CSV table of C-alpha atoms and ligand atoms in Angstrom, one decimal:
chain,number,residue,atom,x,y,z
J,14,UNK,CA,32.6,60.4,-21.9
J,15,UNK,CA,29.3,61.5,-23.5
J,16,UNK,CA,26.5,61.5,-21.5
J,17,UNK,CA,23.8,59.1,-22.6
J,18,UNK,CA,20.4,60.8,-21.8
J,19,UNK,CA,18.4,59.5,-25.2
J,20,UNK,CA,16.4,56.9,-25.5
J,21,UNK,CA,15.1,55.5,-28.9
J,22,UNK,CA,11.5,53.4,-27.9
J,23,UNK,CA,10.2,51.3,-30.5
J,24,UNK,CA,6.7,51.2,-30.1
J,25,UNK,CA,6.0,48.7,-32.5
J,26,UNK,CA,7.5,46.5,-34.9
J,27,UNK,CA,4.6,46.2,-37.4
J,28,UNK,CA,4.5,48.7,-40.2
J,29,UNK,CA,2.3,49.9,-43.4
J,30,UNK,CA,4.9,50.1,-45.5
J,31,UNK,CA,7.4,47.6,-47.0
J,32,UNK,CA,10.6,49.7,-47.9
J,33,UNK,CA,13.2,48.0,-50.0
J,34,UNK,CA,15.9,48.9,-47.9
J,35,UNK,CA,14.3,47.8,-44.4
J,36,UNK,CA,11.6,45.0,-44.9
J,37,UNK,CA,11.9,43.9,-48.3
J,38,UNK,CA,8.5,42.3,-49.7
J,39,UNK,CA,9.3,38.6,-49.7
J,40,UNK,CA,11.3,38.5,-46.6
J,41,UNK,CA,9.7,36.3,-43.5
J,42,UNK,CA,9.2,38.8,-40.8
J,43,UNK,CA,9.3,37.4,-37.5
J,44,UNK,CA,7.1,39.8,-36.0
J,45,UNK,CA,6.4,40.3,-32.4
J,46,UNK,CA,3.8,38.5,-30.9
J,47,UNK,CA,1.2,41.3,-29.1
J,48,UNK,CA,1.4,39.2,-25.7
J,49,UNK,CA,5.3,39.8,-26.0
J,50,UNK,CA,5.1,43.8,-26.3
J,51,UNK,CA,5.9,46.2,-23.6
J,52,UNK,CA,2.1,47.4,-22.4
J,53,UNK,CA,1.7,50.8,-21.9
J,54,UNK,CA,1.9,50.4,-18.6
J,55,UNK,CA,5.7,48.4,-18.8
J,56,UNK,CA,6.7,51.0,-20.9
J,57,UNK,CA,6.0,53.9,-18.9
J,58,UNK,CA,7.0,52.2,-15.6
J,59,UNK,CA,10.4,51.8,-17.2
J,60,UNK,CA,10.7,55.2,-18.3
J,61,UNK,CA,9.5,56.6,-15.1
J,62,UNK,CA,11.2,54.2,-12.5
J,63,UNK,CA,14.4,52.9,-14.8
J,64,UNK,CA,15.1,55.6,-17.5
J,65,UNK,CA,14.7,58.7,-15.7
J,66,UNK,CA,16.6,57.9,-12.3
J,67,UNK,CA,20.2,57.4,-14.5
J,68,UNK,CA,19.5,60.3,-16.2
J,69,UNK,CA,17.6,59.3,-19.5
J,70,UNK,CA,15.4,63.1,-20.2
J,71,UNK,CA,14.8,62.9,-24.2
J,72,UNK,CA,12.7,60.1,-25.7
J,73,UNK,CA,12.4,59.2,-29.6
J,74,UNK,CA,9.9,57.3,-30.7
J,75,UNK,CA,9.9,55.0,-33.5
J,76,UNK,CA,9.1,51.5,-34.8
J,77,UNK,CA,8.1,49.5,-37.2
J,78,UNK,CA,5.7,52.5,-37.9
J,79,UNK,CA,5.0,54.2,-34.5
J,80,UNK,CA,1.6,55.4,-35.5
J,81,UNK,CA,0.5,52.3,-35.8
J,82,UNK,CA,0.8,51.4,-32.0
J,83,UNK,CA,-2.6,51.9,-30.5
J,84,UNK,CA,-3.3,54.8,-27.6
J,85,UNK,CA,-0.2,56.1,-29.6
J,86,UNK,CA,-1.3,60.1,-28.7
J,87,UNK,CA,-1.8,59.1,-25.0
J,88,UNK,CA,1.6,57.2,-24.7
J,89,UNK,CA,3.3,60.8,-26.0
J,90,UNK,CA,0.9,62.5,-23.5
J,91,UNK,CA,2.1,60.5,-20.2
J,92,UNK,CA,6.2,60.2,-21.5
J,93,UNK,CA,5.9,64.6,-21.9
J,94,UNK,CA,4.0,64.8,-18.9
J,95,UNK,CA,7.0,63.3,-16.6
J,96,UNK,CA,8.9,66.8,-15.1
J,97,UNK,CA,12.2,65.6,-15.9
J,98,UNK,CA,11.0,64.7,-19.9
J,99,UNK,CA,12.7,67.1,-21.8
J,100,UNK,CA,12.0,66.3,-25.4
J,101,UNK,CA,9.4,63.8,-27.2
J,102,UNK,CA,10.3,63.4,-31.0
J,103,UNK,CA,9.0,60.4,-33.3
J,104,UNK,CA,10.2,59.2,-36.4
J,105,UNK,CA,7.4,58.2,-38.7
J,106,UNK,CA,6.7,57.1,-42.0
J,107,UNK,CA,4.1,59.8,-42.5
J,108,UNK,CA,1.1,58.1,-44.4
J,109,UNK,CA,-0.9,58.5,-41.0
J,110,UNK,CA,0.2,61.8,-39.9
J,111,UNK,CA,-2.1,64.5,-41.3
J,112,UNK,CA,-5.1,63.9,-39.0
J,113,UNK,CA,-3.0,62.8,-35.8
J,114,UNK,CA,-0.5,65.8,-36.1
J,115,UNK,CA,-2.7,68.0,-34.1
J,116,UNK,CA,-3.1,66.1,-31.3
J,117,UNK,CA,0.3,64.8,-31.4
J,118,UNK,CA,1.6,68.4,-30.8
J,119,UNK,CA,-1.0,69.1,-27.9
J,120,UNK,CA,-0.1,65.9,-26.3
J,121,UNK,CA,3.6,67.3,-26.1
J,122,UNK,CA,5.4,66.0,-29.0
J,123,UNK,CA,7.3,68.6,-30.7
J,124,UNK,CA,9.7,67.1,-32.9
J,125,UNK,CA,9.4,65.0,-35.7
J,126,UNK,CA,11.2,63.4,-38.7
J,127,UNK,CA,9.2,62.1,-41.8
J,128,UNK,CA,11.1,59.3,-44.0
J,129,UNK,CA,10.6,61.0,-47.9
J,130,UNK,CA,13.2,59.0,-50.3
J,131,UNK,CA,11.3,60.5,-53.1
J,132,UNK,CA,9.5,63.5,-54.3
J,133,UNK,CA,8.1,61.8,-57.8
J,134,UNK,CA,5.2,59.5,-56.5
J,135,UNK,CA,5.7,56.5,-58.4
J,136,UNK,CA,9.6,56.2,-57.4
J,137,UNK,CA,8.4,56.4,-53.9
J,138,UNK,CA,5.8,53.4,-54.4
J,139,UNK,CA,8.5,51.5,-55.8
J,140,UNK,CA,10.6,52.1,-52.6
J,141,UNK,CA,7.8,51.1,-50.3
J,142,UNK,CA,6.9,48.5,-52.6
J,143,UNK,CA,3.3,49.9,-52.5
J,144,UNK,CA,1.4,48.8,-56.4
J,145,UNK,CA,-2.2,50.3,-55.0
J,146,UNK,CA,-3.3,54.1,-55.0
J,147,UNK,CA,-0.2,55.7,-54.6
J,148,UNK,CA,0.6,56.8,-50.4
J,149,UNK,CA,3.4,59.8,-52.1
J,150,UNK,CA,0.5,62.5,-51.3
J,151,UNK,CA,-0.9,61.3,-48.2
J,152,UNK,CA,2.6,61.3,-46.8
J,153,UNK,CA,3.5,64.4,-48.4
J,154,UNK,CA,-0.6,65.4,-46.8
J,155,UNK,CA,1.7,64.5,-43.4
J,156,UNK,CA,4.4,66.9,-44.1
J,157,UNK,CA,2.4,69.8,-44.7
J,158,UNK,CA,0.0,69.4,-41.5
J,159,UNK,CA,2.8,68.8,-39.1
J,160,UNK,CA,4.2,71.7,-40.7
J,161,UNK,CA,1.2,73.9,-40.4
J,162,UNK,CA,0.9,72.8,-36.6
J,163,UNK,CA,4.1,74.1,-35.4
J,164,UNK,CA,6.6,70.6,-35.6
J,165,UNK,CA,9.5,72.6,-35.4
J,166,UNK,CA,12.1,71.4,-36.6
J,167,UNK,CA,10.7,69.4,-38.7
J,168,UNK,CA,13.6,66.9,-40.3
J,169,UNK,CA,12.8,64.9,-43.4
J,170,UNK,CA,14.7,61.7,-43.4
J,171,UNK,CA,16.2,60.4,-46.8
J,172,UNK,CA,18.2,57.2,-47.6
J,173,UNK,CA,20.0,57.5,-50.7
J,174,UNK,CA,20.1,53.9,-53.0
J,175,UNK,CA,22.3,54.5,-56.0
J,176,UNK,CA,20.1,53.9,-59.3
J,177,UNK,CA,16.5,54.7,-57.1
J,178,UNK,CA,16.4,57.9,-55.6
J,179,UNK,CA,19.9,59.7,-56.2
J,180,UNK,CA,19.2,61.6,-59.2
J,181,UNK,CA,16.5,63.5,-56.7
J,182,UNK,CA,19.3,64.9,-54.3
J,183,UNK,CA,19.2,68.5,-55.5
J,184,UNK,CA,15.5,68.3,-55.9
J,185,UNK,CA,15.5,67.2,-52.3
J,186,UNK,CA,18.4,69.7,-51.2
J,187,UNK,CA,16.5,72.6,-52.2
J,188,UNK,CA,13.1,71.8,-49.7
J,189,UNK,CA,15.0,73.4,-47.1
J,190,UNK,CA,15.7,76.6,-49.5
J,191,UNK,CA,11.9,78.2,-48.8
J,192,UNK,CA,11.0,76.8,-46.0
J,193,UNK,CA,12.1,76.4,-42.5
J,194,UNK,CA,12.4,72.2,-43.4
J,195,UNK,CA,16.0,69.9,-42.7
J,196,UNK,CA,16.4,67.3,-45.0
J,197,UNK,CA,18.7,64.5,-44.0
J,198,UNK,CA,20.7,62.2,-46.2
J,199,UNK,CA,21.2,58.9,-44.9
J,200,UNK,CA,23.8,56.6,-46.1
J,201,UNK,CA,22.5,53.3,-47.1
J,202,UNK,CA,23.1,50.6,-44.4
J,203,UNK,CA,23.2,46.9,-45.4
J,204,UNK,CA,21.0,45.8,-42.5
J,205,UNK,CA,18.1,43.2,-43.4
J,206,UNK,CA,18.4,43.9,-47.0
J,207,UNK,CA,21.3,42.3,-48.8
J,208,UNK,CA,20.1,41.8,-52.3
J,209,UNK,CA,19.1,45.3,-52.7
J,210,UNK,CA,22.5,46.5,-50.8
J,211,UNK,CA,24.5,43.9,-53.0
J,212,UNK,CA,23.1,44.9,-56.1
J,213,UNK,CA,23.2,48.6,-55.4
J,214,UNK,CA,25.7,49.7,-52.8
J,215,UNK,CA,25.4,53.0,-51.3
J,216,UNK,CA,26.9,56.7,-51.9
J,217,UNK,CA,28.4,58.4,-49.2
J,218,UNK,CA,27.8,61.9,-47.7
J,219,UNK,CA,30.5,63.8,-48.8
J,220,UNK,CA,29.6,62.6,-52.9
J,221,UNK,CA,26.4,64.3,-52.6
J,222,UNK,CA,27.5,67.4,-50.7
J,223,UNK,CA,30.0,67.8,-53.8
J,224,UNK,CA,27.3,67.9,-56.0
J,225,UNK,CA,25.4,70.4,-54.1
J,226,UNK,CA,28.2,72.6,-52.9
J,227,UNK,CA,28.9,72.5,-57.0
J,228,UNK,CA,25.1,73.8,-57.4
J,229,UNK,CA,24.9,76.6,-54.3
J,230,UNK,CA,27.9,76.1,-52.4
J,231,UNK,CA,27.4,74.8,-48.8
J,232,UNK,CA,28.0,76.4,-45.3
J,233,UNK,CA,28.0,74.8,-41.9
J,234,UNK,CA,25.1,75.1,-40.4
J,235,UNK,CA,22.9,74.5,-37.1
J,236,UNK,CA,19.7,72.6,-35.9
J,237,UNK,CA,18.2,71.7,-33.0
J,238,UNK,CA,18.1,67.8,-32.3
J,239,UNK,CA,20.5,64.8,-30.6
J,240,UNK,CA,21.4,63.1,-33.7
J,241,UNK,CA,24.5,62.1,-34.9
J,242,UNK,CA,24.3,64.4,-38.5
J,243,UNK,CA,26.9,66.6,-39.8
J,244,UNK,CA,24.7,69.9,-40.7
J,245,UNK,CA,25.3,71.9,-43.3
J,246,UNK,CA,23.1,74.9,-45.2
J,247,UNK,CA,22.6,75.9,-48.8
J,248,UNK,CA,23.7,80.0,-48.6
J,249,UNK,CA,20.7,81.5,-47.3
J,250,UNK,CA,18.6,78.9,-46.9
J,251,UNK,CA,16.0,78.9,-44.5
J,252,UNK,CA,16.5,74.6,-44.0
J,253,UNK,CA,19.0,72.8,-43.0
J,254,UNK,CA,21.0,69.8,-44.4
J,255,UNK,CA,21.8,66.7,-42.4
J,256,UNK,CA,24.5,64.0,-43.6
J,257,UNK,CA,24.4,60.7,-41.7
J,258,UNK,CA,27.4,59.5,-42.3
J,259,UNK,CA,27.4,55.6,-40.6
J,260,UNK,CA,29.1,54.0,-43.3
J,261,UNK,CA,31.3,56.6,-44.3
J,262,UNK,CA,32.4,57.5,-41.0
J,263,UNK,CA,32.4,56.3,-37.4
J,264,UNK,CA,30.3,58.2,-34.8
J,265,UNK,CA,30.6,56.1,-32.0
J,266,UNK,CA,33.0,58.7,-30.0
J,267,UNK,CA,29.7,60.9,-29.7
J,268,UNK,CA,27.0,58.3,-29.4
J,269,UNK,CA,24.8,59.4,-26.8
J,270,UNK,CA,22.0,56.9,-26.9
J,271,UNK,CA,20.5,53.6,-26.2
J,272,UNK,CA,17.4,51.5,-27.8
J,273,UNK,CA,14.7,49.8,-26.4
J,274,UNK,CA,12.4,47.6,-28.8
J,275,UNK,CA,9.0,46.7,-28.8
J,276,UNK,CA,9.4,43.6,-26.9
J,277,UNK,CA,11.3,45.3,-24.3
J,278,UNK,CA,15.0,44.9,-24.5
J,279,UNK,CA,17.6,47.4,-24.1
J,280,UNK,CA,20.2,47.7,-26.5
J,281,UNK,CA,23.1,49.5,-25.6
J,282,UNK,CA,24.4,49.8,-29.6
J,283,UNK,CA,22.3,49.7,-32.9
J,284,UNK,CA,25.0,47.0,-34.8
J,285,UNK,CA,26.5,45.6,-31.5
J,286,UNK,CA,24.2,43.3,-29.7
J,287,UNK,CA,26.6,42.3,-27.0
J,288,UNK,CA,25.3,43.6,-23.3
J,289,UNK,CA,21.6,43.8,-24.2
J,290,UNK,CA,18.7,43.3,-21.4
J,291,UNK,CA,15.8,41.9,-21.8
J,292,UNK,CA,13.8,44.4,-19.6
J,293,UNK,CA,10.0,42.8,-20.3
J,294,UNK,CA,11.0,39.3,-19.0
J,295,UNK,CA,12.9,41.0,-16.0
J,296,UNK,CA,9.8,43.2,-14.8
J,297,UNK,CA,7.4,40.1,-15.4
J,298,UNK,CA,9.7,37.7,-13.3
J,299,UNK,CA,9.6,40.4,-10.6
J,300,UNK,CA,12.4,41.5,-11.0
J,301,UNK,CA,12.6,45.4,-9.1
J,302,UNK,CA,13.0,48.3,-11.2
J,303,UNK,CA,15.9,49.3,-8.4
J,304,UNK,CA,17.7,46.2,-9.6
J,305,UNK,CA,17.1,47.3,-12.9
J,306,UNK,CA,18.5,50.8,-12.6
J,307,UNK,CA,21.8,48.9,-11.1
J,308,UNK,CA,21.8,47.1,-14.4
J,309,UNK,CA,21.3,50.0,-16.3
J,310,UNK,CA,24.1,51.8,-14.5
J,311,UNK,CA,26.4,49.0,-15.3
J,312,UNK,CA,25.5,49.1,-19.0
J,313,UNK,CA,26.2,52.4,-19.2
J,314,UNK,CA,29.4,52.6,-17.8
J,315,UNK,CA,30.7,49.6,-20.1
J,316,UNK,CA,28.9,51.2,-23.4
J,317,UNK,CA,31.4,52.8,-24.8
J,318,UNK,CA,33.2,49.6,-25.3
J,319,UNK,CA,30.1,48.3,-26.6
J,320,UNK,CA,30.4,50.0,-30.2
J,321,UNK,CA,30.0,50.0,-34.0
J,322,UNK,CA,33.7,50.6,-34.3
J,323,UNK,CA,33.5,47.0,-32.6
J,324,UNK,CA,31.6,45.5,-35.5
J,325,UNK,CA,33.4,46.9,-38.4
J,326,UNK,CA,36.9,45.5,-36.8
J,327,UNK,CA,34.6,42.5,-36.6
J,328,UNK,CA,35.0,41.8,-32.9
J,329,UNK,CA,31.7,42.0,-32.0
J,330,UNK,CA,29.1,39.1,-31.7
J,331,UNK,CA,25.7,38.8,-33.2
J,332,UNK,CA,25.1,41.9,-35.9
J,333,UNK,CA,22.6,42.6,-38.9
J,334,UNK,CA,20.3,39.8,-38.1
J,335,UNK,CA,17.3,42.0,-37.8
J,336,UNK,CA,16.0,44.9,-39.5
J,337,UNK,CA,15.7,48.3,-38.9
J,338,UNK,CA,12.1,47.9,-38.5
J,339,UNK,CA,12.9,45.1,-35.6
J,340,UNK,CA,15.8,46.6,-33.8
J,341,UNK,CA,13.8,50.3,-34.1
J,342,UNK,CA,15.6,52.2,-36.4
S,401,LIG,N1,8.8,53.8,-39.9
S,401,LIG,C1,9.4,55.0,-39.5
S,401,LIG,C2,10.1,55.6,-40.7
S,401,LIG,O1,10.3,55.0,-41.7
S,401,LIG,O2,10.5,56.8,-40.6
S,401,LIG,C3,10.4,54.8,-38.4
S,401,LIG,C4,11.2,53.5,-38.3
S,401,LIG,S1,12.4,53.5,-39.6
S,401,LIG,C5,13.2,51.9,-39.2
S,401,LIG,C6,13.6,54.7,-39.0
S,401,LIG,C7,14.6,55.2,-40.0
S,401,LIG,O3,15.5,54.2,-40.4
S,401,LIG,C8,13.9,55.7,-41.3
S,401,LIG,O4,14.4,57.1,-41.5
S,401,LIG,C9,14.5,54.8,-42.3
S,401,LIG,O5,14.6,55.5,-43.5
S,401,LIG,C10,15.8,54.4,-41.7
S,401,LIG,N2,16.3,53.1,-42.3
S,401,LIG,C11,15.6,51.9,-42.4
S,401,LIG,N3,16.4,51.0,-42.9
S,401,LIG,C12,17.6,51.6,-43.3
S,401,LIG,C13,18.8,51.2,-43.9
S,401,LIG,N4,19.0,49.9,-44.3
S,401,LIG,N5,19.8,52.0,-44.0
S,401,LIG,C14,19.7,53.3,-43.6
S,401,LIG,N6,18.5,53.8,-43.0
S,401,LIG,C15,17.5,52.9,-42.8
S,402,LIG,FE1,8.4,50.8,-42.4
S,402,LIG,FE2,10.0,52.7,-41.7
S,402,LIG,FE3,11.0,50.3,-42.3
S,402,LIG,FE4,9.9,51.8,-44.2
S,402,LIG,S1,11.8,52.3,-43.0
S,402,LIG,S2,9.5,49.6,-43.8
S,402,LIG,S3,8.4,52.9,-43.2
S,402,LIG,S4,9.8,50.8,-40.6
């Protein structure tokens, strides 16, 4: 059985952007209300008291758009600081990264991913359904600080939509040819989006690794990180390549995580709501984080039932009704 020691935080389920694959402009967000959020302090009692005791030690942060979530550097500064924290990563959107990478890094963060669907600027406006001054450069602005700080390694996160972005994949591929970066390809998911999924569909990882092995040929290759990618390496590259495969193939056998949302509840699986907690009302009810670890335990002894695998064979209850943005993708 794996061991499950990662836990995916989303600090927020607000964001700046409005991708066409996760919030689609024109769809009614139900967003959080602030007085239902995890406070700092919930969140880092949980960590410290619930989290850490079973054996949680690496912490992603995400949202919604992390860097939106106020006394965002301190919140990384008190999860690294715990002795048993192992790793702090984030994934982030980018377009307020260049003057917070810095102090990101000092606080203890070390890892990050950057979302890029696009290296031509008005292709990626059109994803993030952006129509003022375009935000390509200060995210690309992002890129290069982390870069320049020491973010190492330093993944940049793309979801392939058939007809938007796929004509970029070699342009993308060959980022990690110079430079020490890992560019992953992520299969489209139909999650909170069905008109763009309907009307597009998605391409899967081993049609784009054909077309680069056809360009450079492809090797296996390694990176640091707990994700569930297949890594692979143009020759003599000094990136990686990342395929994340979920619709294409099932990863559940090496799943070895668990996600808590903004407003505080624990989902053991990111399709499969069944055996979910809602930690916030527990620890405002009273509710002891000893009894909580006891729940915890429980949920992660019965998680590998809870699965993905589960939803495809259409046995599981509840799925796709929120976002990536909402469930913290
Ligand atoms: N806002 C941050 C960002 O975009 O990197 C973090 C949150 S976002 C929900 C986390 C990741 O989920 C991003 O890499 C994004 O591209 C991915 N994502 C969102 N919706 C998706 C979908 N429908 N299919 C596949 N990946 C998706
Ligand atoms: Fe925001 Fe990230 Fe969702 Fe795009 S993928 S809308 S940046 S949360």
């Amino acid at each position: 059985m794996n061991q499950v020691d990662y836990l995916r935080i989303s600090l927020i389920d607000r964001c700046n952007f409005r991708c066409q694959y996760c919030m689609p402009e024109g769809t009614e967000m139900d967003y959080i209300l602030k007085q239902q959020l995890l406070t700092d302090d919930e969140l880092l009692t949980l960590i410290q008291e619930v989290f850490i005791p079973v054996g949680f030690t690496r912490f992603r942060l995400t949202g919604g758009e992390p860097l939106l979530r106020p006394r965002v550097v301190e919140l990384v500064g008190a999860i690294a600081s715990f002795p048993e924290t192992k790793d702090v990563s984030m994934t982030t959107n980018g377009f307020l990264l260049a003057p917070l990478a810095q102090s990101l890094y000092d606080a203890g963060l070390r890892r990050l991913n950057i979302s890029l669907d696009s290296l031509e600027p008005e292709i990626f406006d059109q994803i993030i359904g952006n129509r003022g001054r375009s935000r390509w450069h200060d995210v690309w602005a992002g890129i290069q600080a982390a870069y320049s700080v020491g973010f190492n390694p330093l993944k940049l996160n793309v979801v392939v939509i058939p007809g938007v972005n796929d004509h970029e994949i070699l342009d993308l591929a060959a980022l990690t040819i110079d430079k020490e970066w890992h560019v992953r390809f992520i299969e489209f998911m139909p999650i909170g989006n069905s008109d763009l999924f309907g009307d597009r569909g998605w391409v899967s990882s081993e049609d784009l690794r054909q077309k680069i092995r056809s360009t450079w040929g492809l090797t296996t290759g390694m990176v640091l990180g707990n994700g569930p990618a297949d890594i692979f390496q143009i020759p003599g590259a000094k990136g990686t390549l990342g395929f994340i495969s979920q619709m294409s193939e099932c990863f559940c056998d090496r799943c070895n995580r668990m996600r808590l949302s903004a407003d505080g509840w624990l989902r053991p699986c990111l399709l499969n709501e069944s055996g979910q907690i809602d930690l916030k009302t527990a620890l405002r009810t009273g509710v002891s984080t000893a009894e909580l670890r006891e729940q915890l335990t429980e949920l992660l002894i019965i998680k590998p039932e809870i699965n993905f695998k589960q939803r495809v064979s259409g046995t599981a209850t509840g799925t796709y009704t929120r976002t990536m943005s909402q469930i913290g993708g």
